[in-house]
Backbone as XML, in Angstrom:
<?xml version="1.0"?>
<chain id="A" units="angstrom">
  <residue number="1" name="UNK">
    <atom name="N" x="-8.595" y="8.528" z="-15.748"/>
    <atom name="CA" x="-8.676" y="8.057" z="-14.379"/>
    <atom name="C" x="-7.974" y="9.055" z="-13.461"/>
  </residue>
  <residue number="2" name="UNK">
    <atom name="N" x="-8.486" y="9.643" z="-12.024"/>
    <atom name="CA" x="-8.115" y="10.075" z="-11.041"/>
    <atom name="C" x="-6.532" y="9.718" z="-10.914"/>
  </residue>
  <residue number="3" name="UNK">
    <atom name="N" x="-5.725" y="10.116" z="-10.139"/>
    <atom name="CA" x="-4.327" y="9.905" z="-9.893"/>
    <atom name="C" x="-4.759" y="8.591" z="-8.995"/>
  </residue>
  <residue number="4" name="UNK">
    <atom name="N" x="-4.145" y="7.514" z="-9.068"/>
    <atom name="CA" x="-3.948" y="6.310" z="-7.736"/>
    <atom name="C" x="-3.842" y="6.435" z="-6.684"/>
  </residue>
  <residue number="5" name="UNK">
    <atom name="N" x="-4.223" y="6.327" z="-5.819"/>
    <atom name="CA" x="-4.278" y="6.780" z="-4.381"/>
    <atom name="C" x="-3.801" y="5.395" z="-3.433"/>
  </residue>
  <residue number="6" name="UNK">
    <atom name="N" x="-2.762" y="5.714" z="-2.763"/>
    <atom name="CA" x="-2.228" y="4.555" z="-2.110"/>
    <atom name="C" x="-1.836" y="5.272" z="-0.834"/>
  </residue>
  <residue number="7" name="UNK">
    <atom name="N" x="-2.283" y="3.746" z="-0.207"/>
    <atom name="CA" x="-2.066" y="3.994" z="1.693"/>
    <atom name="C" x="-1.505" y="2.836" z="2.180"/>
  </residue>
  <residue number="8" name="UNK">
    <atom name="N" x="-0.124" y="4.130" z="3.266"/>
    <atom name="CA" x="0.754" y="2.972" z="3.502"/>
    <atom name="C" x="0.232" y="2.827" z="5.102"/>
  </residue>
  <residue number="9" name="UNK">
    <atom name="N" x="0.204" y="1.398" z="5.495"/>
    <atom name="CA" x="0.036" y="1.590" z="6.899"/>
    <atom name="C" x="0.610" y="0.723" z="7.715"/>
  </residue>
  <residue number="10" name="UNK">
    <atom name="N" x="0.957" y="1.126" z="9.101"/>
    <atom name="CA" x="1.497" y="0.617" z="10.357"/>
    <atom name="C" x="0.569" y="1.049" z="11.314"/>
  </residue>
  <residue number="11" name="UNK">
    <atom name="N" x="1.037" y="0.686" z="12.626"/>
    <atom name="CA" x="0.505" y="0.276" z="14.147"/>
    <atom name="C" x="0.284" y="2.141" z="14.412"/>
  </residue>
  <residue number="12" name="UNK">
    <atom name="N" x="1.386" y="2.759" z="14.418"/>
    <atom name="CA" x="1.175" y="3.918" z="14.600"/>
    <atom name="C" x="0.877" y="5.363" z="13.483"/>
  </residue>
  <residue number="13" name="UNK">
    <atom name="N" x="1.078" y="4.659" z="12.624"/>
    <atom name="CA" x="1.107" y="5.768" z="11.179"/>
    <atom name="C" x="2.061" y="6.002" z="11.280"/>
  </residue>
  <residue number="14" name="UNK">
    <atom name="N" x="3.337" y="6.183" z="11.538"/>
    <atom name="CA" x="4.736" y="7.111" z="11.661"/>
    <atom name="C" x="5.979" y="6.360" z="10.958"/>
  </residue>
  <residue number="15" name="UNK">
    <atom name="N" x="6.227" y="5.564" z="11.673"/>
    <atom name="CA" x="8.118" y="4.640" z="10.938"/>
    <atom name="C" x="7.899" y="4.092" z="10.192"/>
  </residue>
  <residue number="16" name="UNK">
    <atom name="N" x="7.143" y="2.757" z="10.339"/>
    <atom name="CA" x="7.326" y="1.471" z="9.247"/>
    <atom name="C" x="6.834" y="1.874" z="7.846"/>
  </residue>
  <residue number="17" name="UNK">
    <atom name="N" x="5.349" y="2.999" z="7.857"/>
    <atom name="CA" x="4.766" y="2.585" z="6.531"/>
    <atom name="C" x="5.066" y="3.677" z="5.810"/>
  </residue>
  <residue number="18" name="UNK">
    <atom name="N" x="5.751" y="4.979" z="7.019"/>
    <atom name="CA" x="6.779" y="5.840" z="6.112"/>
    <atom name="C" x="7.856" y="4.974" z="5.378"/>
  </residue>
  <residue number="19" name="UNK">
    <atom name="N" x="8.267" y="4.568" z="5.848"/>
    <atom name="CA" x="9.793" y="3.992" z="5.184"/>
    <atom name="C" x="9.584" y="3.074" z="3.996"/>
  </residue>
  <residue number="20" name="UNK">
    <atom name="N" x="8.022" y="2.275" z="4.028"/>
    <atom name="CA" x="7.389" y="1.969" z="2.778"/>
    <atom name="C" x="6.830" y="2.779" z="1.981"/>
  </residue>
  <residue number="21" name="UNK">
    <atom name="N" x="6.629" y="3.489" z="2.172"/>
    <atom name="CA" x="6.027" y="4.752" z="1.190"/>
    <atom name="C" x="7.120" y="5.088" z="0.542"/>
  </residue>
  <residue number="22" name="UNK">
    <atom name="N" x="8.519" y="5.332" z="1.264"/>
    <atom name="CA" x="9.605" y="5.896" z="0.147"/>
    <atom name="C" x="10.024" y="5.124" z="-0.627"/>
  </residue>
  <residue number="23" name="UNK">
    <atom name="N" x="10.193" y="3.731" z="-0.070"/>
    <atom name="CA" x="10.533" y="2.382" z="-0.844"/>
    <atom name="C" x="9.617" y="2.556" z="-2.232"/>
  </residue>
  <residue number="24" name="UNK">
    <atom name="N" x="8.551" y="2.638" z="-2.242"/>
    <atom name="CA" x="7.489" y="2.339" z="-3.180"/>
    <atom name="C" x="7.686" y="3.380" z="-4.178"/>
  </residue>
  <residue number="25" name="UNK">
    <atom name="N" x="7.332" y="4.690" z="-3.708"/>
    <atom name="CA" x="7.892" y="5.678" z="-4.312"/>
    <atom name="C" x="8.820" y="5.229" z="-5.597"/>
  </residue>
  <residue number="26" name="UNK">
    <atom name="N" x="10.360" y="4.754" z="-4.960"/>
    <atom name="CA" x="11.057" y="4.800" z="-5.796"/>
    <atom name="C" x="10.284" y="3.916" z="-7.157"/>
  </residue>
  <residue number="27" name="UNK">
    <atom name="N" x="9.650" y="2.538" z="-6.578"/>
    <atom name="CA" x="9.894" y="1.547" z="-7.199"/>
    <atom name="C" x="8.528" y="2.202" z="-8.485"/>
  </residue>
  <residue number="28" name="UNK">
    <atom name="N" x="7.394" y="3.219" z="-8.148"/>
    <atom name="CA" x="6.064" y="3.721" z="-8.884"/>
    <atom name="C" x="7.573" y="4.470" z="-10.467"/>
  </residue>
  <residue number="29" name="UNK">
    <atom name="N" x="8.246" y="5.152" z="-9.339"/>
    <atom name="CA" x="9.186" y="6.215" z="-9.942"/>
    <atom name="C" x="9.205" y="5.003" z="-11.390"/>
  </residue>
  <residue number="30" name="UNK">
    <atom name="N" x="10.206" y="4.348" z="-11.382"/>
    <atom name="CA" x="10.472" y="3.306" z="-11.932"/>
    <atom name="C" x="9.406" y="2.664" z="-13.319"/>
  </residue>
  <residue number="31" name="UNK">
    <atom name="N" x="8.570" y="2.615" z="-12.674"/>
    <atom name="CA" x="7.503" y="2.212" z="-13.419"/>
    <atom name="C" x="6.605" y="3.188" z="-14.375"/>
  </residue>
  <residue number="32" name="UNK">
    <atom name="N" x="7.235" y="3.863" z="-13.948"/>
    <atom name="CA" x="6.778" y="5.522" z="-15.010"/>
    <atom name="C" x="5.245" y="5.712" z="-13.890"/>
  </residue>
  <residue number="33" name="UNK">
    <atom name="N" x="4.406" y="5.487" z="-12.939"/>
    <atom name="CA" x="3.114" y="5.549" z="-12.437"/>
    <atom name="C" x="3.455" y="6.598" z="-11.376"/>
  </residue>
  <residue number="34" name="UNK">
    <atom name="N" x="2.293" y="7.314" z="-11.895"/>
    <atom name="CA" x="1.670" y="8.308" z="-10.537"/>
    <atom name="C" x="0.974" y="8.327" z="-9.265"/>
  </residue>
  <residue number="35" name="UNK">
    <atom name="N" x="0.863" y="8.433" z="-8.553"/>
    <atom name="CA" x="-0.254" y="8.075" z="-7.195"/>
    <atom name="C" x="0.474" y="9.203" z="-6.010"/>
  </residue>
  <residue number="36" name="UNK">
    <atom name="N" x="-1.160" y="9.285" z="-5.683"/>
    <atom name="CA" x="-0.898" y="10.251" z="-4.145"/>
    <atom name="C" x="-1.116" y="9.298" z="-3.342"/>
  </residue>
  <residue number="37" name="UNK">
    <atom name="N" x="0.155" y="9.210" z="-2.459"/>
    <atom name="CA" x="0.848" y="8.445" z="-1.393"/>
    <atom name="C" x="0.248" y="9.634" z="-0.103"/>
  </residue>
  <residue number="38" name="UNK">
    <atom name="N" x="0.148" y="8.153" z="0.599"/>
    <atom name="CA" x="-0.285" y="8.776" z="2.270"/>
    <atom name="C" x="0.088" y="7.643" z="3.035"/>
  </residue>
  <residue number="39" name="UNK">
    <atom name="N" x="0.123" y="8.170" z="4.373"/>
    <atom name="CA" x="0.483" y="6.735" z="5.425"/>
    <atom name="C" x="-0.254" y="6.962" z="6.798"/>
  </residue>
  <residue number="40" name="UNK">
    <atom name="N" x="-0.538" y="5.592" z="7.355"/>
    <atom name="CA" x="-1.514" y="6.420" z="8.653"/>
    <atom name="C" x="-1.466" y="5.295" z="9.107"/>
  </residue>
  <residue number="41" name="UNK">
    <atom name="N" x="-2.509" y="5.161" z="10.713"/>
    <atom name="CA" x="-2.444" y="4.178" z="11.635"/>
    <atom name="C" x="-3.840" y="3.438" z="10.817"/>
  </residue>
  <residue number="42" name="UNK">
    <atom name="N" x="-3.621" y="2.226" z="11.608"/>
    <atom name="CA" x="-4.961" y="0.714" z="11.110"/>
    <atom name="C" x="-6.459" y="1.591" z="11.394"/>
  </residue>
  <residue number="43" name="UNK">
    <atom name="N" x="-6.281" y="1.525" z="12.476"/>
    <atom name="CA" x="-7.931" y="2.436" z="12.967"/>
    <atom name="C" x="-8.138" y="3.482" z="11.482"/>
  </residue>
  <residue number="44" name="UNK">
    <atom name="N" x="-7.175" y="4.299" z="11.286"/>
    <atom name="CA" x="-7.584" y="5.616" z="10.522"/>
    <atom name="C" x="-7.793" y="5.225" z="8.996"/>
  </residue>
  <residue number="45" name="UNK">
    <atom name="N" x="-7.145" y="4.258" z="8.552"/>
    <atom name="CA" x="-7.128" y="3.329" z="7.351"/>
    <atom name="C" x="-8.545" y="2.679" z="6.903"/>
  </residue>
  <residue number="46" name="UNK">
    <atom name="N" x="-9.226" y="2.072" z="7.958"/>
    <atom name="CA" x="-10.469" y="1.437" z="7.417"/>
    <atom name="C" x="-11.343" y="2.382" z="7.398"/>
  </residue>
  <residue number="47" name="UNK">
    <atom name="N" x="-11.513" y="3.418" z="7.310"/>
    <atom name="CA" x="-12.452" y="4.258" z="7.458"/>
    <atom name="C" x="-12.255" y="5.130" z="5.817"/>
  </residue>
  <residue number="48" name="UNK">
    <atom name="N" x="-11.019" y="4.721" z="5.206"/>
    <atom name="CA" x="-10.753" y="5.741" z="4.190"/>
    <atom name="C" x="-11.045" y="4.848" z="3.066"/>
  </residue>
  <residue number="49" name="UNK">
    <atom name="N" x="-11.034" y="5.192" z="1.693"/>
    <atom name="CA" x="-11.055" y="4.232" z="0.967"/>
    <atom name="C" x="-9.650" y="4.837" z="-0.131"/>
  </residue>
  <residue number="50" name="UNK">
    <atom name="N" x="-8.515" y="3.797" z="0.325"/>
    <atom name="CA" x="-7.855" y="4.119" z="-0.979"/>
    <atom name="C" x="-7.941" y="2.891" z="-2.246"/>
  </residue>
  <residue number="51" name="UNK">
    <atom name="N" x="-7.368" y="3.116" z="-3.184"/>
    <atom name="CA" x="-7.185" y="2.314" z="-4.375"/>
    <atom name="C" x="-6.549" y="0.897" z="-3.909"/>
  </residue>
  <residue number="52" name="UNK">
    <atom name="N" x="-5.415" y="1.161" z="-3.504"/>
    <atom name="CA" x="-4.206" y="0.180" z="-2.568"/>
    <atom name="C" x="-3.785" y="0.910" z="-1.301"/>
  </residue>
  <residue number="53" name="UNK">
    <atom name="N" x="-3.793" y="-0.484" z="-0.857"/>
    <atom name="CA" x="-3.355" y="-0.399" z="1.170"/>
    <atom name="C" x="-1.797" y="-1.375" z="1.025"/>
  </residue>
  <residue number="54" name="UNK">
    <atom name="N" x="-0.578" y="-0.983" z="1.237"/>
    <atom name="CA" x="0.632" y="-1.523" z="1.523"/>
    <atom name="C" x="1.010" y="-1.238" z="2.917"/>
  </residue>
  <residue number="55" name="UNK">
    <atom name="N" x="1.137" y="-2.771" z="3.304"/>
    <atom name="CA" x="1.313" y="-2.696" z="5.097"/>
    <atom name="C" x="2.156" y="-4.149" z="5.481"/>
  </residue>
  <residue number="56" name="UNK">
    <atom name="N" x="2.797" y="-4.375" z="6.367"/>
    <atom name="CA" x="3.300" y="-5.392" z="6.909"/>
    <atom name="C" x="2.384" y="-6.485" z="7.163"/>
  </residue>
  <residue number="57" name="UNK">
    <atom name="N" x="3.252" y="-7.542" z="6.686"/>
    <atom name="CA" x="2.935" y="-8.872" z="6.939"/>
    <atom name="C" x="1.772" y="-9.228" z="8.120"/>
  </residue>
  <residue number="58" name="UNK">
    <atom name="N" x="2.459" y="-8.825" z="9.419"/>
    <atom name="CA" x="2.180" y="-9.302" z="10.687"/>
    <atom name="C" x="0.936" y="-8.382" z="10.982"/>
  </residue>
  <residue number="59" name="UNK">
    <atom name="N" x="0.240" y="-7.186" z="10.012"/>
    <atom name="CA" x="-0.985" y="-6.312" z="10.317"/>
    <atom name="C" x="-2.498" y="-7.486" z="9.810"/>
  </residue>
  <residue number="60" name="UNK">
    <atom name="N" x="-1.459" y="-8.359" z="8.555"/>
    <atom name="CA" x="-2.555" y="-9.101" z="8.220"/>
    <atom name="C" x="-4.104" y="-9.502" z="9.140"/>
  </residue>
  <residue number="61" name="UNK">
    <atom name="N" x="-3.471" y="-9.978" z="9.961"/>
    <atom name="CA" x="-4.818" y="-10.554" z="10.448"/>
    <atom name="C" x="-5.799" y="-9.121" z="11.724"/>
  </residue>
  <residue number="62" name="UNK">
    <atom name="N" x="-5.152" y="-7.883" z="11.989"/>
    <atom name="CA" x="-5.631" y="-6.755" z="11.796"/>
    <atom name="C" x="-6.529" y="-6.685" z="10.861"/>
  </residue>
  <residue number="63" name="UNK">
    <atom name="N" x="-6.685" y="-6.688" z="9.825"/>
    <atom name="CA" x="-7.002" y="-6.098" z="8.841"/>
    <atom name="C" x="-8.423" y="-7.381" z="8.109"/>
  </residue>
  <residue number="64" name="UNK">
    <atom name="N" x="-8.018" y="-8.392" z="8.897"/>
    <atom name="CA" x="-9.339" y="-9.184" z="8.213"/>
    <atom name="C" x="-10.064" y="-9.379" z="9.068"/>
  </residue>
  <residue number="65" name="UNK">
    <atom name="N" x="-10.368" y="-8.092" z="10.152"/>
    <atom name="CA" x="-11.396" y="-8.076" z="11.481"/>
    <atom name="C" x="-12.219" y="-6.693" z="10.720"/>
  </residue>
  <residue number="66" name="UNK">
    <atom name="N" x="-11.472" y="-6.033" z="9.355"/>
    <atom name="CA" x="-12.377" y="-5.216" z="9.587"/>
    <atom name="C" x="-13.278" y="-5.485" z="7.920"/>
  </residue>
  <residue number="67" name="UNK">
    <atom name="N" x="-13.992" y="-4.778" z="7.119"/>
    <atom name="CA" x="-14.545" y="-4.753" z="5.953"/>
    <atom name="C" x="-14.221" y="-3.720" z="5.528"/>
  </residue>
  <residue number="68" name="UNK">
    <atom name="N" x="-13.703" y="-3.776" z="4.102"/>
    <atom name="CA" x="-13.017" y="-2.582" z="3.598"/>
    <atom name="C" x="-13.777" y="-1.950" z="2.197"/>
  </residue>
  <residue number="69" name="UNK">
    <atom name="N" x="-13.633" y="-1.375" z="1.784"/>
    <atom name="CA" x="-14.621" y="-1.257" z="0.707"/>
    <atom name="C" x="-13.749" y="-2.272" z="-0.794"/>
  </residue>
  <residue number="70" name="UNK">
    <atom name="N" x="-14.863" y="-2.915" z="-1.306"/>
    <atom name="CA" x="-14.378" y="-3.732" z="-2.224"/>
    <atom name="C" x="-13.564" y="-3.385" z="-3.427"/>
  </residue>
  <residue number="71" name="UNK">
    <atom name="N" x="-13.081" y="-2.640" z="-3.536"/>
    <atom name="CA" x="-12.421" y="-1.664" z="-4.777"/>
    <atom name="C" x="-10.680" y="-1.528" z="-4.140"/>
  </residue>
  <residue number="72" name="UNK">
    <atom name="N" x="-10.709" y="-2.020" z="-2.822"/>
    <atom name="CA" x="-9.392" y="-1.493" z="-2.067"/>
    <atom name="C" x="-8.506" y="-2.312" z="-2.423"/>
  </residue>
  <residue number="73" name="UNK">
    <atom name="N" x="-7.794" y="-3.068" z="-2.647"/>
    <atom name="CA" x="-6.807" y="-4.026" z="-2.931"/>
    <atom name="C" x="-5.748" y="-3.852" z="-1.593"/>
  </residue>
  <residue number="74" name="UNK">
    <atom name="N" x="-5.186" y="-5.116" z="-0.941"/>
    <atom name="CA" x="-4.003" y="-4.942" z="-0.023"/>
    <atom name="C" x="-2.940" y="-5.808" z="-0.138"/>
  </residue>
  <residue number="75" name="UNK">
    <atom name="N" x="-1.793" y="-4.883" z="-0.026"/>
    <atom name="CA" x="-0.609" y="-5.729" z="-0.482"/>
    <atom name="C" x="0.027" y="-5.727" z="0.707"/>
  </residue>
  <residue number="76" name="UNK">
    <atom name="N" x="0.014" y="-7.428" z="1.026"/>
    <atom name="CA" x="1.370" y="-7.800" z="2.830"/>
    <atom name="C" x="2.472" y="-7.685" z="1.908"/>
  </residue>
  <residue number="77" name="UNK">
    <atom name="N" x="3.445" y="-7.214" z="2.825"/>
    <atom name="CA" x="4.898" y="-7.446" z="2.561"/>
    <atom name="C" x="5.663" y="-7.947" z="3.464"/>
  </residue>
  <residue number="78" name="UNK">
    <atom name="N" x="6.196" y="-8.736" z="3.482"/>
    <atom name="CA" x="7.699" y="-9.064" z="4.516"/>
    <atom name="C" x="8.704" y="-8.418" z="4.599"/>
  </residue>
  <residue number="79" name="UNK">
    <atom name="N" x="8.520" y="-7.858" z="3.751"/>
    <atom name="CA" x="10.187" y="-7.016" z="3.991"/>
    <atom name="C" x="9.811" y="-5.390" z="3.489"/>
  </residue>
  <residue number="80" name="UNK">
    <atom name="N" x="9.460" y="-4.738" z="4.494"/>
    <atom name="CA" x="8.193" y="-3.252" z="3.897"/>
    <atom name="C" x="9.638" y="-2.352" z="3.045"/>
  </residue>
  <residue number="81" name="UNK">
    <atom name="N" x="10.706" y="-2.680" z="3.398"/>
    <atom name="CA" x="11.564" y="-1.710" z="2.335"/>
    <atom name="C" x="12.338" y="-2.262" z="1.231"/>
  </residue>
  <residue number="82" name="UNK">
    <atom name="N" x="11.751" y="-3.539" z="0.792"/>
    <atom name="CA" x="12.322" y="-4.513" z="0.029"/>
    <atom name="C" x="11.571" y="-3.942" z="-1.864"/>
  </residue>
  <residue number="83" name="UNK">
    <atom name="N" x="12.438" y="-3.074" z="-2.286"/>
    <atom name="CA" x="12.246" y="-2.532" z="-3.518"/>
    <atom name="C" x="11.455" y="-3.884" z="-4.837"/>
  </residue>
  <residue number="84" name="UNK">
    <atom name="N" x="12.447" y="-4.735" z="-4.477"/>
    <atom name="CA" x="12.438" y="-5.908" z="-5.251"/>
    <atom name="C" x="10.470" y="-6.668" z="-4.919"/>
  </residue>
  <residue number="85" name="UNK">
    <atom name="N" x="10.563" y="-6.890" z="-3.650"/>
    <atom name="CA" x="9.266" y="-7.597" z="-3.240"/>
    <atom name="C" x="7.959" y="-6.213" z="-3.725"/>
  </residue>
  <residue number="86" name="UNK">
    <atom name="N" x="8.303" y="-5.054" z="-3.579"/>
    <atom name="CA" x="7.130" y="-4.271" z="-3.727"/>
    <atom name="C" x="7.007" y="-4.184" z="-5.235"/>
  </residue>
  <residue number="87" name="UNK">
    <atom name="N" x="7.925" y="-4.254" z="-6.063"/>
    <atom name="CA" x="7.560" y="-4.350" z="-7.470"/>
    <atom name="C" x="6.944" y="-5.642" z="-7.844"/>
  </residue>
  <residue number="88" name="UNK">
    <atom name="N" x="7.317" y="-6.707" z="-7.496"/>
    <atom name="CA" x="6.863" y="-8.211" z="-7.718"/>
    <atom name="C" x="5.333" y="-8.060" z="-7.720"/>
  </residue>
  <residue number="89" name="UNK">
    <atom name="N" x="4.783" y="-7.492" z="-6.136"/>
    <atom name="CA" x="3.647" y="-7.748" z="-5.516"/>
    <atom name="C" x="2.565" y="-6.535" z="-6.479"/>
  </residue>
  <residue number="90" name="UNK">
    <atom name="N" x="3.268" y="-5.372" z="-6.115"/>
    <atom name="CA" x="2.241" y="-3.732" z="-6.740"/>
    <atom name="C" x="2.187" y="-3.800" z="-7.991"/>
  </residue>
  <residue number="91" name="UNK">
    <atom name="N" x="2.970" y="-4.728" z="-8.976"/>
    <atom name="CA" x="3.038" y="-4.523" z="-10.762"/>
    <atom name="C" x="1.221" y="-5.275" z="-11.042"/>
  </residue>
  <residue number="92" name="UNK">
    <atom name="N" x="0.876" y="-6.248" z="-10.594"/>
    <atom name="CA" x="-0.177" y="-7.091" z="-11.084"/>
    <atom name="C" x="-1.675" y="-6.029" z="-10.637"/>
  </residue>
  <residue number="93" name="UNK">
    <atom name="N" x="-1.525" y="-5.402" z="-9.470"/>
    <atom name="CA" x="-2.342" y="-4.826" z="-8.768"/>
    <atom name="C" x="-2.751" y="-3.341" z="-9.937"/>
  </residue>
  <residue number="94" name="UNK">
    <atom name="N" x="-1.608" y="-3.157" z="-9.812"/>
    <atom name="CA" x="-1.607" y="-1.465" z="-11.102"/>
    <atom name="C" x="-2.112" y="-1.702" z="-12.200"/>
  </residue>
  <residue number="95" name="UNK">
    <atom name="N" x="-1.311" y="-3.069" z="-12.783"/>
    <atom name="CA" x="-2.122" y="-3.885" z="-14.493"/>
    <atom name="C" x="-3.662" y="-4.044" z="-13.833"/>
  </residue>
  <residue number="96" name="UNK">
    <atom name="N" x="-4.344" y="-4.764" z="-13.086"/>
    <atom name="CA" x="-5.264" y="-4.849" z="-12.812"/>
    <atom name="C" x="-6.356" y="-3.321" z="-13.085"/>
  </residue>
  <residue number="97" name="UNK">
    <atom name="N" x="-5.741" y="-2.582" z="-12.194"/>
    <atom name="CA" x="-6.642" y="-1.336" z="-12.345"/>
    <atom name="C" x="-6.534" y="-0.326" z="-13.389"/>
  </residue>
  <residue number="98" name="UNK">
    <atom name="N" x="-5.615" y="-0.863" z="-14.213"/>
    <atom name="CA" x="-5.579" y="-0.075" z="-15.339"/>
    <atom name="C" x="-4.406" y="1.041" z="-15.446"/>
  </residue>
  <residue number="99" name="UNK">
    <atom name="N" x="-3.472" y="1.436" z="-15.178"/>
    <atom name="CA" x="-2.723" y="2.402" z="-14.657"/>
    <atom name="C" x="-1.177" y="1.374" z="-15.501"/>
  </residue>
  <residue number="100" name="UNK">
    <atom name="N" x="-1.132" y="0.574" z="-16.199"/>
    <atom name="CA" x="-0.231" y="-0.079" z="-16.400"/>
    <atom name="C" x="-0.220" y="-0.244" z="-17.638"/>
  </residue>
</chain>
């Protein structure tokens, strides 16, 4: 299989889904898993197709205005730098696609 491809996203592409991307990072680190990490704004996101989309809670209903390609999986978080919540949520998603 290709390396995992994961996209972190916020309102602007810049603070929030950076600061989840490093969070995650650690937590992939952890998990022994590989993936090329990227982060970008909502608009630039539905147009791409990654493996997994990790984004804030409150983008949710953003995100169910648009159609994504069915292969994408998206993980809300409440707390985007919460190590603990991104392992809980990203472990089932990775077993799922095989990478686990």
């Amino acid at each position: 299989m290709n390396k995992l491809n994961i996209l972190f996203v916020c309102g602007a592409g810049l603070g929030s889904s950076f600061a989840a991307q490093m969070s995650t990072e650690d937590v992939l680190n952890k998990l022994g898993v590989e993936a090329k990490l990227d982060h970008v704004d909502i608009s630039s996101a539905v147009s791409m197709k990654p493996d997994i989309i990790i984004t804030a809670e409150n983008f949710r209903s953003q995100f169910e205005k648009f159609s994504l390609d069915s292969s994408t999986d998206i993980i809300y978080l409440r707390n985007i730098v919460s190590k603990p919540e991104i392992e809980e949520k990203i472990t089932p998603v990775l077993a799922a696609k095989g990478v686990m």
